Amino acid sequence: MGNDFNTAQKQWQEKMKKTQVRFPERKETFVNKSDLEIDPMYLPQHEALHDEYMEKLGFPGQYPYTRGIQPGMYRSRFWTMRQYAGFGSAKETNQRFRYLLDQGQTGLSVAFDLPTQIGYDSDDPMAEGEVGKVGVAIDSLEDMEILLDLIPLDKVSTSMTINAPASVLLCMYIAVAEKQGVPKENITGTIQNDILKEYIARGTYIYPPKPSMRLITNIFEYCAEDVPKFNTISISGYHIREAGSTAVQEVAFTLANGMAYVDAAIESGLKVDQFAPRLAFFFNAHNNFFEEAAKFRAARRIWAHLMKEKYGAENEKSLRLRFHTQTGGSTLTAQQPDNNIVRVALQALSAVMGGTQSLHTNSRDEALALPTEESARIALRTQQIIAHESGVADTVDPLAGSYYVEEMTDRIEQEVWSYLDRIEEMGGAVQAVEDGYMQREIHQAAYEAQKKIESKDDIIVGLNEFQIDEELNADLLKVDEQLEKDQVKQVQQAREKRNQAVVDDILNQLREAAKNPETNVMPYILESVKAYATVGEICNILRDEFGEYTGA
């Protein structure tokens, strides 16, 4: 095994050289404040430890990727600083995007309002009172054009938190890129497109599981051929954790869902290495620093084993668990909201120490309202301080070899495998969701956590201990009620301006495509949005053909 260690080390060195040709290291020499040089990576010094090291950790950028998916991690490039934003109209959100980009943000992340997330237009009676409230209202391609105005889609990657209507919003993004002169082959970004966690934890579903899985695999197939640089799914543990799960459950249920998507894609006729390199994940970061860092490392190792041993993936990229992290919204308190700045900093640091590829840091006031511009700037500055001032990005996986962290990584992995075995015995994630198993496990975990807070076994500073008398901060972002009226008027005017005969024809073609399970609906959705059919019109066609999910 000593030879394996030496061989792997040489392979790592070769990979580092190749990586540095494309992405040179940020500095010629890394040193700390005492002028001591910092190596790219640190290893066990005793040869007797090499066998265990190779089995559990390996080298960065090598199977099983415990230490990270890139050989040099942040020595060459920091993680993408991708702040989640979206409120009111497309125009207002575009202004916030451009402000954040001017402040040094390196990627966009779009929050959509509830009507958009569940496939209703702003003038639908179901949308009343919710337009633009928790995200941006997008009804037609016209809104998407405004949202992305003056943002170069050949240079900026965009993540969209959209699930049931993900196919529609992705097609709108493709259409805007083409109008900018950017071929769809060159656009980069991610759609969340993770419907299973909607049934488990979040609730913004439209269609039943089976047709929803069809839409997801249609997107996989279409993008593998036509939009190869776009991540076709972000398999999300974030909302599972927000619903009350433990860290172990977050990883277990997320990876179980990931397996269900892989199974569905293979069943549809795709080869694993055709689509697996574009799978991405989305995790939460909570306050227990070491548990969170260990969680990320364990998740990477488990996914690598699953893809290699269960699915026979041969492409290295198929084995790598790439993930975005968002700090924990459910950990923020309305009481003493400035304390949330500290919480977010700890959570963000755990994500970086755990090897995240991109990161959103929550704003201090998000327990009360959408963030103000000042709060959003502080949240971004938190990431920039970690990147440029802390030194944690100067060597790969600095926690490696810690007795505590390695033991916690192993124990989280063991507990996750136990859950995965149990879910497989039930028939997989889809069956476990339909049986309500994951939901019950999360509810029980949330109940136990709440009891600990109420009994003060767990202290939440400012909430159940160290309270002060305070007034609610009046300096909160408020969405103007006029926005909804303006948005309703805008979507109605958009319908009047378009060629209705063209819209009717392409929507009829979409309906026929949806009726045939063997037909990929993506080309029909793309043509529909180009004709300025609305999100609601497209989703209603699919509602008619697929039905609506009403809960387990």
Coordinates of C-alpha atoms in Angstrom, one line a residue:
M1 CA 0.0 0.0 0.0
G2 CA 3.0 2.3 0.5
N3 CA 3.5 2.2 -3.2
D4 CA -0.2 3.2 -3.7
F5 CA 0.4 6.3 -1.5
N6 CA 3.5 7.3 -3.5
T7 CA 1.8 6.7 -6.8
A8 CA -1.2 8.7 -5.8
Q9 CA 1.0 11.5 -4.5
K10 CA 2.8 11.7 -7.9
Q11 CA -0.6 11.7 -9.7
W12 CA -1.7 14.6 -7.4
Q13 CA 1.4 16.5 -8.3
E14 CA 0.8 16.0 -12.0
K15 CA -2.8 17.1 -11.7
M16 CA -1.7 20.2 -9.8
K17 CA 0.7 21.1 -12.6
K18 CA -2.1 20.7 -15.2
T19 CA -4.5 22.7 -13.1
Q20 CA -2.1 25.6 -12.6
V21 CA -1.6 26.0 -16.4
R22 CA -5.3 26.9 -16.7
F23 CA -5.8 28.4 -13.2
P24 CA -2.5 29.7 -11.8
E25 CA -2.3 29.9 -8.0
R26 CA -3.4 33.2 -6.5
K27 CA 0.0 33.9 -5.1
E28 CA 3.5 32.9 -6.1
T29 CA 4.2 31.9 -2.5
F30 CA 1.7 31.5 0.3
V31 CA 3.0 32.6 3.7
N32 CA 1.3 33.5 7.0
K33 CA 1.7 36.6 9.1
S34 CA 4.9 35.2 10.6
D35 CA 6.3 34.8 7.1
L36 CA 6.2 31.0 7.4
E37 CA 5.6 29.3 4.0
I38 CA 2.3 27.4 3.7
D39 CA 2.4 24.1 1.7
P40 CA -0.4 23.4 -0.8
M41 CA -1.4 20.3 1.3
Y42 CA -0.3 18.5 4.5
L43 CA 0.0 14.7 4.9
P44 CA 0.6 12.2 7.6
Q45 CA 4.3 12.0 8.3
H46 CA 4.5 8.4 9.4
E47 CA 4.5 5.7 6.7
A48 CA 2.5 3.4 9.0
L49 CA -0.5 5.8 8.6
H50 CA -0.4 5.8 4.8
D51 CA -2.7 2.8 4.3
E52 CA -5.5 4.2 6.4
Y53 CA -5.0 7.6 4.7
M54 CA -5.4 6.1 1.3
E55 CA -8.5 4.1 2.3
K56 CA -10.4 7.0 3.9
L57 CA -9.0 10.2 2.6
G58 CA -6.9 10.0 -0.5
F59 CA -5.5 13.0 -2.2
P60 CA -7.5 16.1 -3.1
G61 CA -9.0 15.7 -6.6
Q62 CA -8.8 11.9 -6.3
Y63 CA -11.2 9.2 -5.3
P64 CA -12.9 9.1 -2.8
Y65 CA -12.6 12.9 -2.8
T66 CA -12.8 13.3 1.0
R67 CA -10.3 16.1 0.9
G68 CA -12.0 17.9 -2.0
I69 CA -12.8 17.5 -5.7
Q70 CA -10.0 19.7 -7.0
P71 CA -6.3 19.0 -6.5
G72 CA -5.5 22.6 -5.3
M73 CA -9.0 23.7 -4.2
Y74 CA -8.9 27.4 -3.3
R75 CA -5.2 27.9 -3.9
S76 CA -6.1 28.8 -7.5
R77 CA -9.7 30.1 -7.3
F78 CA -12.0 30.9 -4.4
W79 CA -15.4 29.3 -4.2
T80 CA -18.1 31.2 -6.2
M81 CA -19.7 33.9 -4.0
R82 CA -23.3 33.5 -5.1
Q83 CA -25.8 35.6 -3.2
Y84 CA -29.4 34.6 -3.5
A85 CA -31.6 37.5 -4.5
G86 CA -34.9 38.3 -5.9
F87 CA -37.9 40.5 -4.9
G88 CA -40.6 42.5 -6.5
S89 CA -40.3 43.1 -10.2
A90 CA -37.7 41.9 -12.6
K91 CA -36.4 45.5 -12.9
E92 CA -35.8 45.9 -9.1
T93 CA -34.1 42.5 -9.0
N94 CA -31.9 43.3 -11.9
Q95 CA -30.8 46.4 -10.1
R96 CA -29.9 44.3 -7.0
F97 CA -28.0 41.8 -9.2
R98 CA -25.9 44.5 -10.8
Y99 CA -25.2 46.1 -7.4
L100 CA -24.0 42.7 -6.0
L101 CA -21.8 42.1 -9.1
D102 CA -20.3 45.6 -8.6
Q103 CA -19.6 44.7 -5.0
G104 CA -17.5 41.7 -6.0
Q105 CA -20.1 38.9 -6.2
T106 CA -19.0 36.3 -8.7
G107 CA -22.3 34.5 -9.7
L108 CA -26.0 35.1 -9.6
S109 CA -28.7 33.2 -7.7
V110 CA -32.4 33.9 -8.5
A111 CA -35.2 33.7 -5.9
F112 CA -38.6 33.5 -7.6
D113 CA -41.9 34.4 -6.0
L114 CA -44.4 31.7 -5.0
P115 CA -46.7 32.1 -8.0
T116 CA -43.8 31.5 -10.3
Q117 CA -42.5 28.6 -8.2
I118 CA -45.9 26.8 -8.5
G119 CA -46.6 27.7 -12.1
Y120 CA -49.2 30.5 -11.9
D121 CA -49.2 33.9 -13.7
S122 CA -49.4 37.0 -11.6
D123 CA -53.0 37.7 -12.8
D124 CA -54.2 34.2 -11.7
P125 CA -56.5 34.3 -8.7
M126 CA -54.2 31.8 -7.0
A127 CA -51.4 34.4 -7.1
E128 CA -53.3 37.2 -5.3
G129 CA -51.3 38.7 -2.4
E130 CA -48.1 36.8 -3.2
V131 CA -46.7 38.5 -6.3
G132 CA -43.1 39.5 -5.8
K133 CA -43.2 38.9 -2.1
V134 CA -40.6 36.2 -1.5
G135 CA -38.8 36.5 -4.8
V136 CA -39.1 38.0 -8.3
A137 CA -42.2 37.6 -10.4
I138 CA -41.5 36.0 -13.8
D139 CA -44.5 35.6 -16.1
S140 CA -43.1 35.6 -19.6
L141 CA -39.9 35.9 -21.5
E142 CA -40.3 39.6 -21.4
D143 CA -39.7 39.5 -17.6
M144 CA -36.7 37.3 -18.0
E145 CA -35.2 39.8 -20.5
I146 CA -35.6 42.6 -18.0
L147 CA -34.2 40.5 -15.2
L148 CA -31.0 39.7 -17.1
D149 CA -30.6 43.1 -18.8
L150 CA -26.9 44.2 -19.1
I151 CA -25.8 41.0 -17.5
P152 CA -23.4 39.1 -19.8
L153 CA -24.5 35.5 -19.8
D154 CA -21.3 34.3 -21.4
K155 CA -19.4 35.5 -18.4
V156 CA -21.8 35.2 -15.4
S157 CA -23.1 31.8 -14.2
T158 CA -26.7 31.8 -12.7
S159 CA -28.3 29.5 -10.3
M160 CA -32.1 29.4 -10.3
T161 CA -34.1 28.1 -7.3
I162 CA -36.9 26.6 -9.3
N163 CA -38.3 23.1 -9.2
A164 CA -41.7 22.1 -10.7
P165 CA -41.5 24.7 -13.5
A166 CA -37.7 24.4 -13.9
S167 CA -38.0 23.3 -17.5
V168 CA -39.9 26.6 -18.3
L169 CA -37.5 28.9 -16.5
L170 CA -34.4 27.2 -18.0
C171 CA -35.9 27.6 -21.5
M172 CA -36.5 31.3 -20.8
Y173 CA -32.8 31.6 -19.7
I174 CA -31.7 29.9 -22.9
A175 CA -33.9 32.2 -25.0
V176 CA -32.4 35.3 -23.4
A177 CA -28.9 34.1 -23.9
E178 CA -29.6 33.5 -27.6
K179 CA -31.0 37.1 -27.8
Q180 CA -27.7 38.3 -26.3
G181 CA -25.8 36.3 -29.0
V182 CA -24.6 33.6 -26.5
P183 CA -25.0 30.1 -27.8
K184 CA -26.8 27.8 -25.4
E185 CA -23.7 25.5 -25.5
N186 CA -21.8 28.2 -23.7
I187 CA -24.1 29.2 -20.9
T188 CA -23.3 28.1 -17.3
G189 CA -25.4 27.8 -14.2
T190 CA -27.7 25.5 -12.3
I191 CA -31.4 24.8 -12.0
Q192 CA -32.5 23.3 -8.7
N193 CA -35.0 20.9 -10.4
D194 CA -35.2 18.7 -7.3
I195 CA -38.8 17.8 -7.0
L196 CA -38.5 14.9 -4.4
K197 CA -37.4 17.3 -1.7
E198 CA -40.5 19.4 -2.5
Y199 CA -42.7 16.5 -1.5
I200 CA -40.6 15.8 1.6
A201 CA -40.0 19.3 3.0
R202 CA -40.8 22.4 0.9
G203 CA -44.1 22.0 -0.8
T204 CA -43.8 23.9 -4.1
Y205 CA -44.8 20.9 -6.3
I206 CA -47.3 20.9 -9.1
Y207 CA -47.4 17.4 -10.7
P208 CA -47.4 13.9 -9.3
P209 CA -44.0 12.2 -8.8
K210 CA -44.0 10.1 -12.0
P211 CA -44.5 12.9 -14.6
S212 CA -42.3 15.1 -12.5
M213 CA -39.5 12.6 -12.8
R214 CA -40.2 12.5 -16.6
L215 CA -39.7 16.2 -16.8
I216 CA -36.4 15.9 -14.9
T217 CA -35.0 13.2 -17.2
N218 CA -36.2 15.2 -20.2
I219 CA -34.0 18.1 -19.0
F220 CA -31.1 15.7 -18.4
E221 CA -31.4 14.3 -21.9
Y222 CA -31.9 17.7 -23.6
C223 CA -29.0 19.5 -21.8
A224 CA -26.6 16.6 -22.3
E225 CA -26.9 17.3 -26.0
D226 CA -27.7 21.0 -26.2
V227 CA -26.7 22.8 -23.0
P228 CA -23.7 20.8 -21.8
K229 CA -22.2 23.3 -19.4
F230 CA -25.4 23.8 -17.4
N231 CA -26.0 21.9 -14.2
T232 CA -29.3 20.1 -14.7
I233 CA -30.2 19.6 -11.1
S234 CA -29.1 20.7 -7.7
I235 CA -30.1 17.9 -5.4
S236 CA -31.1 19.8 -2.3
G237 CA -30.5 18.9 1.4
Y238 CA -30.9 22.6 2.3
H239 CA -34.7 22.5 2.6
I240 CA -34.7 19.1 4.3
R241 CA -32.5 20.7 7.0
E242 CA -34.6 23.8 7.2
A243 CA -37.6 21.5 7.8
G244 CA -35.9 20.2 10.9
S245 CA -33.7 17.3 10.0
T246 CA -30.4 16.4 11.6
A247 CA -27.2 16.8 9.7
V248 CA -27.1 13.0 9.2
Q249 CA -30.7 13.0 7.8
E250 CA -29.8 15.9 5.5
V251 CA -27.0 14.0 3.8
A252 CA -28.9 10.6 3.8
F253 CA -32.1 11.9 2.3
T254 CA -30.3 14.1 -0.2
L255 CA -28.1 11.3 -1.5
A256 CA -31.1 8.9 -1.5
N257 CA -32.9 11.4 -3.7
G258 CA -29.8 11.7 -5.9
M259 CA -29.9 7.9 -6.4
A260 CA -33.5 8.1 -7.4
Y261 CA -32.7 10.7 -10.1
V262 CA -29.8 8.6 -11.4
D263 CA -32.0 5.5 -11.5
A264 CA -34.7 7.4 -13.4
A265 CA -32.2 8.7 -15.9
I266 CA -30.7 5.3 -16.5
E267 CA -34.2 3.8 -16.8
S268 CA -35.0 6.4 -19.5
G269 CA -32.1 5.1 -21.6
L270 CA -29.3 7.5 -20.6
K271 CA -25.8 6.2 -19.7
V272 CA -24.6 7.2 -16.3
D273 CA -21.6 9.1 -17.6
Q274 CA -23.8 11.1 -20.0
F275 CA -25.5 13.0 -17.3
A276 CA -23.8 12.4 -13.9
P277 CA -21.0 14.9 -14.5
R278 CA -23.7 17.7 -14.4
L279 CA -25.4 16.6 -11.2
A280 CA -24.9 19.2 -8.4
F281 CA -25.9 19.3 -4.8
F282 CA -27.1 22.0 -2.3
F283 CA -26.5 21.7 1.4
N284 CA -27.2 23.7 4.5
A285 CA -24.6 25.0 7.0
H286 CA -25.6 25.2 10.7
N287 CA -23.8 26.4 13.8
N288 CA -22.0 23.3 15.0
F289 CA -18.8 24.0 13.1
F290 CA -17.0 20.7 13.3
E291 CA -20.2 18.6 12.6
E292 CA -20.9 20.7 9.5
A293 CA -17.4 20.5 8.1
A294 CA -17.3 16.7 8.7
K295 CA -20.8 16.3 7.1
F296 CA -19.5 17.8 3.8
R297 CA -16.5 15.6 3.8
A298 CA -18.6 12.5 4.5
A299 CA -21.1 13.3 1.8
R300 CA -18.3 13.5 -0.8
R301 CA -16.9 10.2 0.1
I302 CA -20.3 8.4 0.1
W303 CA -21.3 9.8 -3.2
A304 CA -18.0 8.7 -4.8
H305 CA -18.5 5.2 -3.5
L306 CA -22.1 5.1 -4.7
M307 CA -21.3 6.3 -8.2
K308 CA -18.3 4.0 -8.7
E309 CA -19.5 0.8 -7.0
K310 CA -23.3 0.9 -7.4
Y311 CA -23.6 2.6 -10.8
G312 CA -20.3 1.7 -12.4
A313 CA -19.4 5.3 -13.4
E314 CA -16.1 5.6 -15.1
N315 CA -15.8 9.3 -15.8
E316 CA -14.0 11.0 -12.9
K317 CA -16.4 13.9 -13.1
S318 CA -19.3 11.5 -12.4
L319 CA -17.8 10.6 -9.0
R320 CA -17.3 14.1 -7.7
L321 CA -20.0 15.6 -5.4
R322 CA -20.0 19.3 -6.3
F323 CA -22.1 21.4 -4.0
H324 CA -23.4 24.8 -3.2
T325 CA -23.9 25.8 0.4
Q326 CA -26.3 28.3 2.0
T327 CA -26.0 29.3 5.6
G328 CA -28.9 28.1 7.8
G329 CA -32.0 30.3 7.5
S330 CA -33.7 28.4 10.4
T331 CA -30.8 29.3 12.7
L332 CA -31.4 33.1 12.3
T333 CA -33.3 34.8 15.1
A334 CA -35.6 37.8 15.0
Q335 CA -34.3 38.7 18.4
Q336 CA -31.0 40.7 18.4
P337 CA -30.7 40.3 14.6
D338 CA -27.1 41.6 14.6
N339 CA -26.1 38.3 16.3
N340 CA -27.0 36.6 13.0
I341 CA -23.9 38.1 11.4
V342 CA -21.7 36.0 13.8
R343 CA -23.8 32.9 13.2
V344 CA -23.5 33.3 9.4
A345 CA -19.7 33.8 9.6
L346 CA -19.3 30.5 11.6
Q347 CA -21.6 28.7 9.2
A348 CA -19.8 30.1 6.1
L349 CA -16.4 29.1 7.5
S350 CA -17.6 25.5 8.1
A351 CA -18.7 25.3 4.4
V352 CA -15.3 26.6 3.2
M353 CA -13.4 24.2 5.5
G354 CA -15.7 21.5 4.2
G355 CA -14.8 22.2 0.6
T356 CA -17.8 23.9 -0.9
Q357 CA -17.8 25.0 -4.6
S358 CA -20.1 28.0 -4.1
L359 CA -21.6 29.8 -1.1
H360 CA -24.5 32.1 -0.2
T361 CA -24.4 33.9 3.2
N362 CA -27.7 34.9 4.7
S363 CA -28.3 38.4 5.7
R364 CA -28.8 39.4 9.4
D365 CA -32.4 40.6 8.9
E366 CA -33.8 37.5 7.0
A367 CA -35.7 36.2 10.0
L368 CA -37.8 39.4 9.7
A369 CA -37.9 40.3 6.0
L370 CA -36.1 40.2 2.7
P371 CA -32.6 41.7 3.2
T372 CA -31.9 45.4 2.8
E373 CA -29.1 46.5 0.5
E374 CA -26.8 47.1 3.5
S375 CA -27.5 43.7 5.0
A376 CA -26.9 42.0 1.7
R377 CA -23.5 43.8 1.5
I378 CA -22.5 42.7 5.0
A379 CA -23.4 39.1 4.1
L380 CA -21.2 39.3 0.9
R381 CA -18.3 41.0 2.9
T382 CA -18.4 38.0 5.3
Q383 CA -17.4 35.7 2.5
Q384 CA -14.8 38.1 1.2
I385 CA -13.2 38.4 4.7
I386 CA -13.1 34.6 5.0
A387 CA -11.5 34.4 1.5
H388 CA -9.0 37.2 1.8
E389 CA -8.2 37.7 5.5
S390 CA -8.5 34.3 7.4
G391 CA -5.9 32.2 5.6
V392 CA -8.2 29.2 5.5
A393 CA -8.1 29.0 1.7
D394 CA -4.3 28.9 1.5
T395 CA -3.9 25.1 2.0
V396 CA -6.2 22.3 1.0
D397 CA -8.5 20.7 3.6
P398 CA -6.8 22.2 6.7
L399 CA -8.9 20.0 9.0
A400 CA -7.6 16.7 7.6
G401 CA -6.0 14.5 10.2
S402 CA -7.8 16.1 13.2
Y403 CA -8.8 13.2 15.4
Y404 CA -12.1 14.8 16.2
V405 CA -13.0 15.7 12.6
E406 CA -11.9 12.4 11.1
E407 CA -13.9 10.5 13.7
M408 CA -16.9 12.7 13.2
T409 CA -16.6 12.2 9.4
D410 CA -16.5 8.4 9.8
R411 CA -19.5 8.4 12.2
I412 CA -21.7 10.6 10.0
E413 CA -20.8 8.3 7.1
Q414 CA -21.8 5.2 9.0
E415 CA -25.2 6.7 10.1
V416 CA -25.9 7.9 6.5
W417 CA -25.2 4.4 5.1
S418 CA -27.7 3.0 7.7
Y419 CA -30.4 5.3 6.4
L420 CA -29.5 4.6 2.8
D421 CA -29.8 0.8 3.4
R422 CA -33.2 1.3 5.1
I423 CA -34.5 3.4 2.2
E424 CA -33.3 0.9 -0.3
E425 CA -35.2 -1.8 1.5
M426 CA -38.4 0.3 1.2
G427 CA -37.9 0.4 -2.6
G428 CA -36.0 3.6 -2.9
A429 CA -36.5 7.3 -2.3
V430 CA -39.7 7.8 -4.3
Q431 CA -41.4 5.0 -2.4
A432 CA -40.1 6.3 0.9
V433 CA -41.5 9.8 0.1
E434 CA -44.9 8.3 -0.9
D435 CA -45.0 6.3 2.3
G436 CA -44.1 9.5 4.3
Y437 CA -41.1 7.9 5.9
M438 CA -38.6 10.8 5.4
Q439 CA -41.3 13.3 6.4
R440 CA -41.9 11.4 9.7
E441 CA -38.2 11.2 10.5
I442 CA -37.8 15.0 9.9
H443 CA -40.8 15.8 12.0
Q444 CA -39.5 13.8 14.9
A445 CA -36.1 15.4 14.7
A446 CA -37.6 18.9 14.6
Y447 CA -39.8 18.0 17.6
E448 CA -36.7 16.8 19.6
A449 CA -34.7 19.9 18.6
Q450 CA -37.5 22.2 19.7
K451 CA -37.8 20.5 23.1
K452 CA -34.1 21.0 23.7
I453 CA -34.5 24.8 23.0
E454 CA -37.6 25.1 25.3
S455 CA -35.8 23.2 28.1
K456 CA -32.6 25.2 27.6
D457 CA -30.6 22.1 27.0
D458 CA -29.6 24.0 23.8
I459 CA -28.9 27.7 24.3
I460 CA -29.8 30.1 21.5
V461 CA -28.3 33.4 22.4
G462 CA -30.9 36.2 22.5
L463 CA -33.8 33.7 22.1
N464 CA -33.9 31.6 25.3
E465 CA -31.0 33.1 27.1
F466 CA -29.2 36.5 27.2
Q467 CA -32.4 38.3 26.1
I468 CA -32.8 42.1 26.1
D469 CA -35.7 44.5 25.8
E470 CA -35.7 45.7 22.2
E471 CA -37.9 47.2 19.6
L472 CA -38.4 45.6 16.2
N473 CA -36.1 47.2 13.7
A474 CA -38.1 49.4 11.4
D475 CA -35.4 49.6 8.8
L476 CA -36.6 46.5 6.9
L477 CA -37.2 46.0 3.2
K478 CA -40.8 46.2 2.2
V479 CA -42.3 45.3 -1.2
D480 CA -44.5 48.0 -2.5
E481 CA -48.1 46.8 -2.8
Q482 CA -48.4 48.6 -6.2
L483 CA -45.9 46.1 -7.6
E484 CA -48.6 43.4 -7.9
K485 CA -50.9 45.7 -9.8
D486 CA -48.1 46.7 -12.1
Q487 CA -47.1 43.1 -12.7
V488 CA -50.6 42.0 -13.5
K489 CA -50.9 44.9 -16.0
Q490 CA -47.5 43.9 -17.5
V491 CA -48.4 40.2 -18.1
Q492 CA -51.8 41.2 -19.7
Q493 CA -50.0 43.7 -22.0
A494 CA -47.5 41.0 -22.9
R495 CA -50.3 38.7 -24.0
E496 CA -51.8 41.5 -26.1
K497 CA -48.6 42.2 -28.0
R498 CA -47.7 38.6 -29.0
N499 CA -49.0 36.6 -32.0
Q500 CA -51.8 34.6 -30.4
A501 CA -52.1 32.2 -33.3
V502 CA -48.5 31.2 -33.0
V503 CA -48.8 30.8 -29.2
D504 CA -51.9 28.6 -29.6
D505 CA -50.2 26.4 -32.2
I506 CA -47.1 25.8 -30.2
L507 CA -49.1 25.1 -27.0
N508 CA -51.1 22.5 -28.9
Q509 CA -47.9 20.9 -30.0
L510 CA -46.7 20.9 -26.4
R511 CA -49.9 19.2 -25.3
E512 CA -49.4 16.5 -27.9
A513 CA -45.8 16.0 -26.8
A514 CA -46.8 15.7 -23.2
K515 CA -49.3 13.0 -24.0
N516 CA -46.5 10.8 -25.4
P517 CA -44.2 9.5 -22.6
E518 CA -41.5 8.8 -25.2
T519 CA -41.4 12.4 -26.4
N520 CA -39.0 15.0 -24.8
V521 CA -41.0 18.1 -24.1
M522 CA -38.1 20.5 -23.8
P523 CA -37.9 21.6 -27.4
Y524 CA -41.7 22.4 -27.3
I525 CA -41.3 24.4 -24.1
L526 CA -38.4 26.4 -25.6
E527 CA -40.5 27.3 -28.6
S528 CA -43.4 28.2 -26.4
V529 CA -41.4 30.7 -24.3
K530 CA -39.9 32.2 -27.5
A531 CA -43.4 32.9 -28.6
Y532 CA -44.0 34.6 -25.2
A533 CA -46.3 32.0 -23.8
T534 CA -46.5 32.5 -20.1
V535 CA -45.3 30.3 -17.2
G536 CA -48.9 29.7 -16.2
E537 CA -50.1 28.8 -19.7
I538 CA -47.3 26.3 -20.2
C539 CA -47.8 24.8 -16.7
N540 CA -51.5 24.6 -17.2
I541 CA -51.0 22.5 -20.4
L542 CA -48.9 20.1 -18.3
R543 CA -51.4 20.2 -15.4
D544 CA -54.1 19.1 -17.9
E545 CA -52.0 16.2 -19.1
F546 CA -50.1 15.1 -15.9
G547 CA -52.6 16.0 -13.2
E548 CA -51.8 17.8 -9.9
Y549 CA -50.2 16.4 -6.8
T550 CA -52.3 17.0 -3.7
G551 CA -50.1 15.4 -1.0
A552 CA -49.3 12.0 0.4

